[in-house]
Coordinates of C-alpha atoms in Angstrom, one line a residue:
M375 CA 105.3 6.5 160.1
N376 CA 105.2 9.4 162.5
G377 CA 108.7 9.4 163.6
Q378 CA 111.6 7.2 164.5
G379 CA 110.6 4.7 167.2
Q380 CA 107.0 5.7 167.4
K381 CA 104.0 3.3 167.2
V382 CA 102.0 2.9 164.0
R383 CA 98.6 4.5 164.5
I384 CA 95.9 2.2 163.0
L385 CA 92.3 3.4 162.5
Q386 CA 90.2 0.3 162.2
V387 CA 86.7 0.5 160.7
E388 CA 84.9 -2.6 161.8
D389 CA 81.5 -3.4 163.5
S390 CA 82.4 -7.0 164.5
P391 CA 84.6 -7.1 167.6
L392 CA 85.6 -10.7 166.8
D393 CA 86.8 -9.8 163.3
A394 CA 88.6 -6.7 164.6
E395 CA 90.5 -9.0 167.1
L396 CA 91.4 -11.5 164.4
V397 CA 93.0 -8.7 162.3
L398 CA 95.0 -7.4 165.3
T399 CA 96.1 -10.9 166.2
E400 CA 97.8 -11.2 162.7
L401 CA 99.7 -8.0 163.4
D402 CA 100.7 -9.1 166.8
H403 CA 102.1 -12.4 165.4
D404 CA 104.2 -10.2 163.0
G405 CA 105.6 -8.1 165.9
L406 CA 104.3 -4.8 164.5
D407 CA 104.4 -2.1 167.2
Y408 CA 101.0 -0.3 166.9
E409 CA 98.1 1.5 168.7
V410 CA 94.6 1.1 167.3
H411 CA 91.4 3.2 167.3
L412 CA 88.2 1.2 166.5
V413 CA 85.2 2.9 164.9
D414 CA 82.0 1.6 163.3
D415 CA 80.1 4.7 162.1
E416 CA 80.8 7.8 159.9
K417 CA 80.7 10.3 162.8
A418 CA 83.3 8.5 164.9
Y419 CA 85.4 7.9 161.8
V420 CA 85.6 11.5 160.8
E421 CA 86.3 12.5 164.4
A422 CA 89.2 10.0 164.5
L423 CA 90.7 11.4 161.3
D424 CA 90.8 14.8 163.0
T425 CA 92.1 13.7 166.4
F426 CA 93.8 10.4 166.1
H427 CA 95.7 11.2 162.8
P428 CA 96.1 7.6 161.6
D429 CA 99.1 6.3 159.7
I430 CA 96.9 3.7 158.0
V431 CA 93.2 2.8 157.8
L432 CA 92.0 -0.9 157.8
S433 CA 88.3 -1.0 156.8
D434 CA 85.6 -3.6 156.4
L435 CA 83.6 -3.2 153.2
S436 CA 80.0 -2.9 154.6
L437 CA 78.8 -1.8 158.0
P438 CA 75.3 -0.9 159.3
G439 CA 74.7 2.7 158.2
F440 CA 78.2 3.1 156.9
S441 CA 80.5 1.6 154.2
G442 CA 84.1 1.1 153.3
E443 CA 83.6 2.9 150.1
R444 CA 82.4 6.0 152.0
A445 CA 85.3 5.7 154.4
L446 CA 87.7 5.7 151.5
E447 CA 86.0 8.6 149.8
I448 CA 86.2 10.7 153.0
L449 CA 89.9 9.9 153.5
R450 CA 90.9 10.7 150.0
A451 CA 89.1 14.0 150.1
R452 CA 91.4 14.9 153.0
D453 CA 94.7 13.1 152.4
A454 CA 96.0 11.2 149.3
A455 CA 99.0 9.7 151.1
V456 CA 97.5 7.8 154.1
P457 CA 97.2 4.0 153.1
F458 CA 93.8 2.5 153.0
I459 CA 93.4 -1.3 153.0
F460 CA 90.0 -3.1 152.6
I461 CA 89.5 -6.2 154.8
S462 CA 86.3 -8.0 153.8
A463 CA 84.8 -11.4 153.3
T464 CA 82.6 -10.3 150.4
L465 CA 85.0 -8.3 148.2
G466 CA 84.8 -9.8 144.7
E467 CA 87.4 -9.3 141.9
E468 CA 85.5 -6.5 140.1
A469 CA 84.8 -4.7 143.4
A470 CA 88.5 -5.0 144.4
I471 CA 89.6 -3.5 141.0
E472 CA 87.1 -0.7 141.5
A473 CA 88.4 -0.1 145.0
L474 CA 91.9 0.2 143.8
R475 CA 90.9 2.6 141.1
N476 CA 89.2 4.8 143.7
G477 CA 92.4 5.1 145.8
A478 CA 92.5 2.0 148.0
T479 CA 96.1 0.7 148.6
D480 CA 95.3 -3.0 148.9
Y481 CA 92.5 -5.5 149.8
I482 CA 92.6 -8.5 152.1
L483 CA 90.0 -11.3 152.4
K484 CA 89.0 -12.1 155.9
Q485 CA 89.3 -15.8 155.2
N486 CA 92.9 -15.4 154.1
T487 CA 94.7 -12.8 156.3
A488 CA 98.1 -14.5 156.1
R489 CA 99.5 -11.6 154.1
L490 CA 97.9 -8.9 156.1
A491 CA 101.0 -7.9 158.1
S492 CA 103.3 -7.8 155.0
A493 CA 100.6 -5.7 153.2
V494 CA 100.5 -3.2 156.1
R495 CA 104.3 -2.9 156.3
R496 CA 104.5 -2.5 152.5
A497 CA 101.8 0.2 152.5
L498 CA 103.5 2.1 155.3
R499 CA 106.8 1.9 153.5
E500 CA 105.4 3.1 150.2
A501 CA 103.6 5.9 152.0
E502 CA 106.8 7.1 153.6
E503 CA 108.6 6.9 150.3
Q504 CA 105.8 8.9 148.7
R505 CA 106.1 11.6 151.5
A506 CA 109.9 11.6 151.0
R507 CA 109.4 12.2 147.3
A508 CA 106.9 15.0 148.0
R509 CA 109.4 16.6 150.4
A510 CA 112.2 16.3 147.8
E511 CA 109.9 17.9 145.1
Q512 CA 109.1 20.7 147.5
E513 CA 112.8 21.3 148.2
L514 CA 113.5 21.3 144.5
I515 CA 110.8 23.8 143.9
R516 CA 112.1 25.9 146.8
A517 CA 115.6 25.7 145.4
Q518 CA 114.4 26.8 142.0
R519 CA 112.6 29.7 143.6
F520 CA 115.8 30.7 145.4
E521 CA 117.8 30.4 142.3
S522 CA 115.4 32.7 140.5
L523 CA 115.5 35.1 143.5
A524 CA 119.3 35.0 143.3
L525 CA 119.3 35.9 139.6
L526 CA 116.9 38.7 140.3
A527 CA 118.9 39.9 143.3
G528 CA 122.1 39.8 141.4
G529 CA 120.7 41.9 138.6
L530 CA 119.3 44.5 140.9
S531 CA 122.1 44.7 143.4
H532 CA 124.5 46.6 141.1
D533 CA 121.9 49.3 140.4
L534 CA 120.8 49.5 144.1
R535 CA 124.4 49.8 145.2
N536 CA 125.0 52.7 142.8
L537 CA 121.9 54.4 144.1
L538 CA 122.8 54.0 147.8
Q539 CA 126.6 54.6 147.5
P540 CA 126.2 58.4 147.1
L541 CA 124.3 58.5 150.5
L542 CA 127.5 57.4 152.2
L543 CA 129.7 59.9 150.5
A544 CA 127.2 62.8 150.8
G545 CA 126.6 61.9 154.5
D546 CA 130.4 62.0 155.3
T547 CA 130.7 65.3 153.4
L548 CA 127.8 66.9 155.3
E549 CA 129.3 65.7 158.6
D550 CA 132.4 67.7 157.9
Y551 CA 130.4 71.0 158.4
A552 CA 131.0 70.9 162.1
D553 CA 130.2 74.6 162.5
D554 CA 126.6 73.9 161.5
P555 CA 125.1 71.3 163.8
R556 CA 122.0 70.8 161.6
L557 CA 124.1 69.9 158.6
A558 CA 126.2 67.5 160.7
R559 CA 123.1 65.8 162.1
L560 CA 121.7 65.5 158.6
G561 CA 125.0 64.1 157.3
T562 CA 124.9 61.4 160.1
L563 CA 121.3 60.5 159.2
V564 CA 122.0 60.3 155.4
R565 CA 125.1 58.2 155.9
D566 CA 123.4 55.8 158.4
C567 CA 120.4 55.3 156.1
G568 CA 122.7 54.6 153.1
R569 CA 124.7 52.1 155.2
R570 CA 121.6 50.3 156.5
G571 CA 120.2 50.1 153.0
L572 CA 123.4 48.7 151.6
E573 CA 123.7 46.2 154.4
M574 CA 120.1 45.0 153.7
V575 CA 120.9 44.6 150.0
S576 CA 124.0 42.6 150.8
S577 CA 122.1 40.5 153.3
M578 CA 119.2 39.6 151.0
L579 CA 121.7 38.9 148.1
S580 CA 123.8 36.7 150.4
F581 CA 120.7 34.8 151.7
A582 CA 119.3 34.3 148.1
R583 CA 122.7 33.0 146.9
G584 CA 123.4 30.8 149.9
A585 CA 126.8 32.3 150.3
R586 CA 129.1 30.4 152.7
R587 CA 132.2 32.7 152.8
A588 CA 133.6 34.0 156.1
E589 CA 133.0 37.7 156.6
Q590 CA 132.6 40.4 159.3
V591 CA 129.0 40.0 160.6
R592 CA 127.6 43.1 162.2
L593 CA 124.9 42.3 164.8
G594 CA 122.6 45.2 163.8
A595 CA 122.7 44.2 160.2
L596 CA 122.0 40.6 161.0
L597 CA 118.9 41.3 163.1
D598 CA 117.7 44.0 160.7
A599 CA 117.8 41.4 157.9
L600 CA 116.0 38.9 160.2
K601 CA 113.3 41.4 160.9
L602 CA 112.9 42.0 157.2
L603 CA 112.6 38.2 156.5
M604 CA 110.1 37.8 159.3
Q605 CA 107.7 40.4 158.0
G606 CA 104.5 38.7 157.0
S607 CA 105.3 35.5 159.0
V608 CA 104.3 36.8 162.5
P609 CA 100.6 36.5 163.3
R610 CA 98.8 39.4 164.9
T611 CA 98.4 37.3 168.0
I612 CA 102.1 37.1 168.6
D613 CA 104.1 40.1 169.9
M614 CA 107.6 40.1 168.4
S615 CA 110.3 42.3 169.9
M616 CA 114.1 42.7 169.7
D617 CA 116.5 43.9 172.4
I618 CA 119.8 44.7 170.8
V619 CA 122.5 45.8 173.4
D620 CA 125.1 47.0 170.8
P621 CA 124.1 46.8 167.1
D622 CA 127.6 47.8 166.1
V623 CA 129.3 44.7 167.6
S624 CA 130.8 42.6 164.9
F625 CA 132.5 39.2 164.6
E626 CA 133.8 36.9 161.9
G627 CA 131.3 34.4 160.6
N628 CA 128.8 33.7 157.9
H629 CA 125.9 36.1 157.7
T630 CA 123.7 33.8 155.6
E631 CA 124.0 30.7 157.8
L632 CA 123.4 32.6 161.1
Q633 CA 120.4 34.3 159.4
Q634 CA 119.0 30.9 158.4
C635 CA 119.6 29.6 162.0
L636 CA 117.7 32.5 163.7
L637 CA 114.9 32.3 161.1
N638 CA 114.5 28.6 161.8
L639 CA 114.3 29.2 165.6
C640 CA 111.8 32.1 165.2
L641 CA 109.5 30.1 162.9
N642 CA 109.6 27.1 165.3
A643 CA 108.7 29.5 168.2
I644 CA 105.7 30.8 166.2
Q645 CA 104.4 27.3 165.6
A646 CA 104.7 26.6 169.3
M647 CA 102.2 29.5 170.0
P648 CA 99.1 28.7 168.0
E649 CA 97.0 30.7 170.4
G650 CA 99.4 33.6 170.4
G651 CA 102.1 34.8 172.8
S652 CA 105.4 36.7 172.9
L653 CA 108.5 36.1 170.8
R654 CA 111.7 38.0 171.9
I655 CA 115.1 38.1 170.4
E656 CA 117.6 39.3 172.9
T657 CA 121.4 39.9 172.7
A658 CA 124.1 40.4 175.3
Q659 CA 127.9 40.2 175.6
V660 CA 128.9 37.7 178.3
N661 CA 132.1 36.3 179.7
L662 CA 132.1 32.5 179.9
A663 CA 134.2 30.7 182.5
D664 CA 135.6 27.2 182.4
D665 CA 132.8 25.8 184.5
F666 CA 130.2 27.0 182.0
F667 CA 131.2 24.3 179.5
V668 CA 129.9 20.7 179.8
E669 CA 131.1 17.3 178.8
N670 CA 131.9 16.9 175.1
E671 CA 132.3 20.7 174.7
T672 CA 135.7 22.3 174.1
A673 CA 136.3 24.7 177.0
E674 CA 137.1 28.1 175.4
P675 CA 136.5 30.7 178.2
G676 CA 136.3 34.3 177.1
R677 CA 134.0 37.0 175.7
Y678 CA 130.9 35.7 173.8
L679 CA 127.9 37.2 172.0
R680 CA 124.7 35.6 173.3
L681 CA 121.8 35.6 170.9
S682 CA 118.5 34.4 172.5
V683 CA 115.2 33.4 170.9
I684 CA 112.6 33.2 173.7
D685 CA 108.9 32.3 173.3
T686 CA 106.0 31.9 175.7
G687 CA 104.6 28.8 173.9
A688 CA 103.7 25.3 175.1
G689 CA 107.2 24.3 176.0
M690 CA 108.7 20.8 175.7
P691 CA 108.7 17.8 178.1
E692 CA 112.0 16.3 179.2
P693 CA 111.8 13.3 176.8
V694 CA 111.5 15.6 173.8
L695 CA 114.4 17.8 175.1
R696 CA 116.7 14.8 175.4
R697 CA 116.1 13.9 171.7
L698 CA 115.9 17.4 170.3
F699 CA 119.1 17.2 168.2
E700 CA 118.7 13.7 167.0
P701 CA 118.7 13.4 163.2
F702 CA 115.1 13.0 161.8
F703 CA 113.5 13.4 165.2
T704 CA 110.5 15.7 164.9
T705 CA 107.2 16.5 166.7
K706 CA 105.8 18.3 163.7
E707 CA 103.6 16.6 161.1
G708 CA 105.6 16.4 157.9
G709 CA 108.8 17.7 159.5
T710 CA 112.2 16.4 158.7
G711 CA 113.8 16.9 162.1
L712 CA 116.9 18.5 160.6
G713 CA 116.3 22.2 161.3
L714 CA 117.6 22.2 164.9
L715 CA 120.5 19.9 164.1
S716 CA 121.5 22.1 161.2
C717 CA 121.3 25.2 163.5
K718 CA 123.5 23.5 166.1
R719 CA 126.1 22.6 163.4
I720 CA 126.1 26.2 162.1
V721 CA 126.7 27.6 165.6
A722 CA 129.5 24.9 166.2
S723 CA 131.1 25.9 162.9
H724 CA 131.4 29.4 164.3
G725 CA 133.2 28.1 167.4
G726 CA 130.1 28.6 169.5
L727 CA 127.6 26.5 171.4
M728 CA 123.9 26.2 172.1
R729 CA 121.8 26.0 175.2
V730 CA 118.1 25.1 175.4
R731 CA 115.8 25.7 178.3
S732 CA 112.2 24.6 178.2
R733 CA 109.4 23.4 180.4
E734 CA 105.8 22.4 179.6
G735 CA 103.5 25.4 179.9
E736 CA 106.4 27.9 180.4
G737 CA 107.8 28.4 176.9
T738 CA 111.2 27.7 175.4
Q739 CA 114.5 29.6 175.3
F740 CA 117.3 29.0 172.7
H741 CA 120.6 30.7 173.6
L742 CA 123.4 30.8 170.9
Y743 CA 126.9 31.7 172.2
L744 CA 129.3 33.0 169.5
P745 CA 132.9 33.9 170.4
L746 CA 134.0 37.6 170.1
A747 CA 137.5 38.6 169.2
V748 CA 139.5 41.0 171.3
E749 CA 138.7 44.6 170.3
H750 CA 141.3 46.9 168.7
E751 CA 141.2 50.6 168.1
D752 CA 140.6 51.3 164.4
T753 CA 141.7 54.9 164.3
L754 CA 144.5 56.9 165.9
P755 CA 144.3 60.4 167.3
G756 CA 145.1 63.0 164.7
M757 CA 144.1 60.7 161.8
E758 CA 141.8 63.4 160.3
S759 CA 144.7 65.7 159.5
M760 CA 146.7 62.8 158.0
L761 CA 144.0 62.4 155.3
Q762 CA 144.7 65.8 153.7
G763 CA 146.2 65.8 150.2
E764 CA 149.0 68.0 148.9
A765 CA 147.4 68.9 145.5
E766 CA 148.2 65.5 144.0
R767 CA 146.3 64.8 140.8
V768 CA 143.8 62.0 141.1
L769 CA 141.9 60.7 138.1
V770 CA 138.5 59.2 139.0
V771 CA 137.0 56.8 136.4
V772 CA 133.4 55.9 137.3
E773 CA 130.4 55.5 134.9
E774 CA 127.7 56.4 137.4
A775 CA 127.4 60.2 137.3
V776 CA 126.2 60.9 140.9
Q777 CA 128.8 58.6 142.4
L778 CA 131.6 60.1 140.2
S779 CA 130.6 63.7 141.2
L780 CA 130.6 62.9 145.0
L781 CA 134.0 61.1 144.8
V782 CA 135.5 64.1 143.0
D783 CA 134.0 66.6 145.4
T784 CA 135.3 64.5 148.4
L785 CA 138.8 64.4 147.0
D786 CA 138.7 68.1 146.2
A787 CA 137.5 69.0 149.7
Y788 CA 140.6 67.2 151.1
G789 CA 143.1 69.0 149.0
Y790 CA 143.5 66.8 145.9
Q791 CA 143.2 67.9 142.3
A792 CA 140.6 65.4 141.1
G793 CA 139.7 64.7 137.5
A794 CA 136.5 63.0 136.4
S795 CA 136.0 60.5 133.6
Q796 CA 132.9 58.4 133.0
S797 CA 134.6 55.8 130.8
G798 CA 137.9 54.4 129.9
T799 CA 137.9 56.3 126.7
A800 CA 137.3 59.6 128.5
A801 CA 140.1 58.7 130.9
L802 CA 142.6 58.4 128.1
Q803 CA 141.4 61.7 126.7
W804 CA 141.9 63.3 130.1
I805 CA 145.5 62.0 130.2
E806 CA 146.2 63.3 126.7
A807 CA 144.9 66.7 127.8
H808 CA 146.4 66.9 131.4
G809 CA 149.2 64.4 131.5
V810 CA 149.7 61.3 133.6
P811 CA 148.0 61.6 137.1
D812 CA 149.6 60.7 140.4
L813 CA 146.8 58.2 141.3
V814 CA 143.8 56.5 139.5
V815 CA 140.6 55.6 141.3
M816 CA 138.6 53.3 139.1
D817 CA 135.2 51.4 139.2
A818 CA 135.8 47.7 138.4
D819 CA 132.3 47.3 137.1
M820 CA 132.3 49.6 134.1
N821 CA 130.4 48.3 131.0
L822 CA 131.4 50.4 128.1
F823 CA 135.2 50.1 128.5
T824 CA 136.1 47.5 131.1
G825 CA 138.5 48.1 134.0
V826 CA 141.0 45.6 132.6
R827 CA 141.1 47.3 129.2
T828 CA 141.3 50.7 130.7
L829 CA 144.2 49.8 132.9
A830 CA 146.0 48.2 130.0
A831 CA 145.5 51.4 128.0
L832 CA 146.7 53.6 130.9
L833 CA 149.9 51.5 131.1
D834 CA 150.4 52.0 127.3
H835 CA 150.2 55.8 127.9
G836 CA 153.0 55.6 130.5
Y837 CA 151.0 55.5 133.8
R838 CA 153.1 53.7 136.5
G839 CA 151.3 55.0 139.7
A840 CA 149.0 53.3 142.1
V841 CA 145.4 52.2 141.3
L842 CA 142.4 52.0 143.6
L843 CA 139.9 49.5 142.2
L844 CA 136.3 49.9 143.6
A845 CA 134.8 46.4 143.4
R846 CA 131.7 44.5 144.6
S847 CA 132.4 42.2 147.6
D848 CA 130.0 39.6 146.2
S849 CA 131.7 39.7 142.7
P850 CA 135.4 40.5 143.1
P851 CA 137.5 41.1 140.0
N852 CA 139.8 38.4 138.7
L853 CA 143.2 40.0 139.5
D854 CA 144.9 37.5 137.3
E855 CA 143.4 39.3 134.3
L856 CA 144.7 42.6 135.3
P857 CA 148.0 44.0 134.0
Q858 CA 151.0 43.9 136.2
L859 CA 150.8 46.7 138.8
D860 CA 153.2 47.5 141.6
H861 CA 150.5 49.3 143.7
L862 CA 147.0 47.9 143.3
Y863 CA 144.4 48.4 146.1
V864 CA 141.0 46.7 145.9
L865 CA 138.2 48.4 148.0
N866 CA 134.8 46.9 148.4
K867 CA 131.9 49.0 147.4
P868 CA 130.3 50.9 149.0
V869 CA 133.4 52.6 150.4
P870 CA 133.0 55.2 153.1
S871 CA 134.8 58.5 152.3
H872 CA 137.3 58.1 155.2
A873 CA 138.2 54.6 154.1
L874 CA 138.7 55.9 150.6
L875 CA 140.8 58.9 151.8
R876 CA 143.0 56.7 154.0
T877 CA 143.7 54.3 151.1
V878 CA 144.4 57.2 148.8
R879 CA 147.0 58.6 151.2
E880 CA 148.5 55.2 151.8
A881 CA 148.8 54.5 148.0
L882 CA 150.4 57.9 147.3
D883 CA 152.9 57.6 150.1
A884 CA 153.9 54.1 149.0
S885 CA 154.4 55.3 145.4
D886 CA 156.4 58.3 146.6
T887 CA 158.6 56.2 148.8
E888 CA 159.4 53.8 145.9
T889 CA 160.1 56.5 143.3
G890 CA 162.1 58.6 145.9

C-alpha cells in the first residue's frame, strides 16, 4: 500500500454500475479502507493509471469497445508490481490460466465473490513484499557498488596522498621566504591546494568505506565534499549556492555521517522542486539559550554551528510536518521513510538537534544545530624560534622520492643535519657509514622493507632514540607489532611541516632529558 494508514486506491474497470456496487459491497463487509476510481473505456483507464496511481486493479473481462485483457496488457507494460484481479461471469478455466500466464494476479467469478476481499488483501500483501524484496535487492546492489568503490578508493588513496603531500611541504617552505611576497603568496596557494586535495581524498575514502569513527570535522572540507558529491545531481533549473561563514571552524564528529545527512536533505529538496527553484546551504555560529530547547530535548545552552538546507519548493502541509520523523512515513512513491529519521538520529548522536520550517507554497528549511567546543589557542608567541634545530642528526626513511627530498630540505632549513634513505636497507647502510642518528623519521607504509622490520634492525644496530612514524589516519599501524620503544610518535599523513618540526623538537628534547 501507499503508506502507513493510507487508503487502498482501487481502479475498477467495469461498465455495469450494479456489478461495480456488488464488488465494493464485498469489500465494505470485510472492513477494507479504500477509495475507488471507476472507468469503462481505454482512454479513461490510461488517464487513471497516470493520475490516480492505483494500488490494485479490479477488472471485468469484456466491456463495449474495451477488454480486461487489453487493460492487463497496458498495466504490465507500465508496472509489473501492481496487482490485477479479473472479476467476470464468463471466465472459463482455460481463459483463467491464460490470464495468469499473461500477468494477472487472480481471478474471481461474479457469481461467487465470497473470497474477493481475502484475494485483494493477499494480492496487496504480496505486492508489498515484492516491493520490499526489490528495495532490498537495490540496497544490496548499492552496497556492492560502494564496496567496489571502497576497494578502488583504498587502492588509489595511498598514491594520491604521496602525490599531494609534497604540496604541503613545498607550500610551507615557500611561505618562509617572507622577504619575497610573491613566493610567500605562491607558498600559501600551493599549501592550500594540497590541503584541499587531501581533504577531498579523505572525505571520499571515508564516505565509500562508511567510516563511523569520531574525528575533527572541518566545515569547509565537509561542504567541499558535499559539493563534489552533488555534481551531476542538480538540474539546470535549480540554482544551488553555499554561504560558508567560517570554513576553518571544526568540531568533533563523524564526517561521513554528516555528509550523508546533508546529501539526503539536498536530494529531498531537489525532488521538491520539479519545476526548478533555489537550493541554499547556509552556515552560522549561534548561541542557544535555555528557552530555545523544547520538551523532550536536553537543554545544553552554548555555542552551536547551524547548518541550514533551504529550498523554494512546494513546502509541506501541517499534517505531513507532524509525521515527518515517523518510521516508514513517506510522501514519495517507492520511498522508505527512513531518510529523515536517520538524519535526525545522526544529528542527535553529535549532541545536536534539528528544526524544520515549512509551509505549502513557500518552501522548506532544515536547520541542524551541532555543538561547538570552547576554542583554545594552538600556538604560542615565539613558537617559530622554538622549532629551530641545533645540528642534530635526523635520519629520514621514506620510499617516495619527492616526499623524501622535501622532508630532508625542510629539516635542513631549520638547522638539522638530515640524512635520506628510501628503504630500510638503505637506512642500515647510512647508519654503518655515519653512525647512529639522534632521531629517525620513518614512513609506516614502506613496501620493500616494512617499518616494523626496519625498526627492529635499527634496534639491533644500537639505536635507542626517538622515532617519528608517518602513518595514514585511515590505516594506522598496529603498534603491538612494533619493537619496544621509549619514545614513539605517530603522525597522521599528510603532516604539515610545522607540525612535523614541533614533534621533532619535542621528541629530541624528551630523549635529551631522559639521557641527561
